[in-house]
mmCIF file of C-alpha atoms in Angstrom:
data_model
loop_
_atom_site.group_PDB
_atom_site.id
_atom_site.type_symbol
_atom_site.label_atom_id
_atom_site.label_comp_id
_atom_site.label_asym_id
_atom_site.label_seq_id
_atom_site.Cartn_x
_atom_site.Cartn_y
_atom_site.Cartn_z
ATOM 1 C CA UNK A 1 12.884 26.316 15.075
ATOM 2 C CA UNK A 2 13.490 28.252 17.960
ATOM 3 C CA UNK A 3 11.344 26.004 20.449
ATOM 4 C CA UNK A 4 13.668 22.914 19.118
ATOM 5 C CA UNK A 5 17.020 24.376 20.065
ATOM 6 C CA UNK A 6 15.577 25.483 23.250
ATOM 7 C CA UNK A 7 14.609 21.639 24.081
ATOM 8 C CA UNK A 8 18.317 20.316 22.703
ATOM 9 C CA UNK A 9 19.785 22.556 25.189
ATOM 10 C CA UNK A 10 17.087 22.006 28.233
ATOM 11 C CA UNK A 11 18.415 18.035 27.387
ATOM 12 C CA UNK A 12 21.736 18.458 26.743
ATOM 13 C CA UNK A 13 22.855 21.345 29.190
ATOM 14 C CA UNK A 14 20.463 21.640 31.835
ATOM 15 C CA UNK A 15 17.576 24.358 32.332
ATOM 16 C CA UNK A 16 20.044 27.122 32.878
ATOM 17 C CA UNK A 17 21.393 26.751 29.177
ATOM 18 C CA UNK A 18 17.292 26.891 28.081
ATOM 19 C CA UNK A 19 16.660 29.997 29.972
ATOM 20 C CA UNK A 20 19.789 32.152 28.692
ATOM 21 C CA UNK A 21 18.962 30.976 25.306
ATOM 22 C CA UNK A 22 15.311 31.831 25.803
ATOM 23 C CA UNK A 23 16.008 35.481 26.951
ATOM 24 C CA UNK A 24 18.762 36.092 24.446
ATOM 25 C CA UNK A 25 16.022 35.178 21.608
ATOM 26 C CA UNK A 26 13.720 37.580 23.857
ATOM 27 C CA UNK A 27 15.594 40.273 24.258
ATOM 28 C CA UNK A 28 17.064 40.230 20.812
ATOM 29 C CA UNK A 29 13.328 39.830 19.097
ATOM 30 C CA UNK A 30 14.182 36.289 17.437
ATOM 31 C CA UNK A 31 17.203 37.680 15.507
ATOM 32 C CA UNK A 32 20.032 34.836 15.929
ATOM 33 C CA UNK A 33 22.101 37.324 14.561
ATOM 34 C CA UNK A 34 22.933 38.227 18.620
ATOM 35 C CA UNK A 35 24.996 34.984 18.635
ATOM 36 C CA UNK A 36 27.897 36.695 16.740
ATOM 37 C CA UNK A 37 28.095 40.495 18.239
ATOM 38 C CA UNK A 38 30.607 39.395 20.610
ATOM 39 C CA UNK A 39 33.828 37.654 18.637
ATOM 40 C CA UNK A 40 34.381 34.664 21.382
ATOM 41 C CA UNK A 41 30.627 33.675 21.486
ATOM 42 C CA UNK A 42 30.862 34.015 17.938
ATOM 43 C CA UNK A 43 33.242 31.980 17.236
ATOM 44 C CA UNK A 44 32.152 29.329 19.648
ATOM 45 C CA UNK A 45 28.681 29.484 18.014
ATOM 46 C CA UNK A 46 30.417 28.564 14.712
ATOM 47 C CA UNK A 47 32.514 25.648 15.787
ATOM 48 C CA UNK A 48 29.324 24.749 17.347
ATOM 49 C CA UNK A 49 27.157 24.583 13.931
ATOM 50 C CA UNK A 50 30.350 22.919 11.959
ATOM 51 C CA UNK A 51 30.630 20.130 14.486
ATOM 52 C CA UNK A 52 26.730 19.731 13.894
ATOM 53 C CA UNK A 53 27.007 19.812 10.371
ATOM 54 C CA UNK A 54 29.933 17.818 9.877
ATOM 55 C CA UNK A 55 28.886 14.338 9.530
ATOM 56 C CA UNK A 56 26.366 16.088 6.357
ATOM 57 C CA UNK A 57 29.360 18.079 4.874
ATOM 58 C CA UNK A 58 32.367 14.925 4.866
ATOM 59 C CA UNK A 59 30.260 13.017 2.843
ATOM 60 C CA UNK A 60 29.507 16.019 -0.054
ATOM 61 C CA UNK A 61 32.900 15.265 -1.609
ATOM 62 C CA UNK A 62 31.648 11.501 -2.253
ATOM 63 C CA UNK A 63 28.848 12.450 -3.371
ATOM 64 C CA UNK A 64 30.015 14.625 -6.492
ATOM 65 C CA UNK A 65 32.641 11.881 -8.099
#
């Protein structure tokens, strides 16, 4: 899972994005959990994974009527 994010980045940002991701997964021993200690990253992390996620979670409501 880890390897996968690290080659969206390295694509979509550039091989700096892949190496701070890569040492923040390092240093924090693969806990993702280091994405929310601060509150800003935190809560850019999370509008991150919603804007991911979105196009999956508009369509829910359809498909429970």
């Amino acid at each position: 899972m880890h390897a996968i994010l690290a080659l969206m980045l390295a694509i979509m940002l550039g091989d700096n994005a892949e190496s701070a991701y890569c040492q923040e997964i390092l240093m924090s021993l693969g806990e993702v959990g280091i994405f929310w200690t601060n509150s800003l990253v935190g809560t850019m992390s999370t509008l991150a994974l919603a804007l991911l996620f979105w196009p999956l979670l508009k369509g829910v409501p359809r498909r429970l009527r």
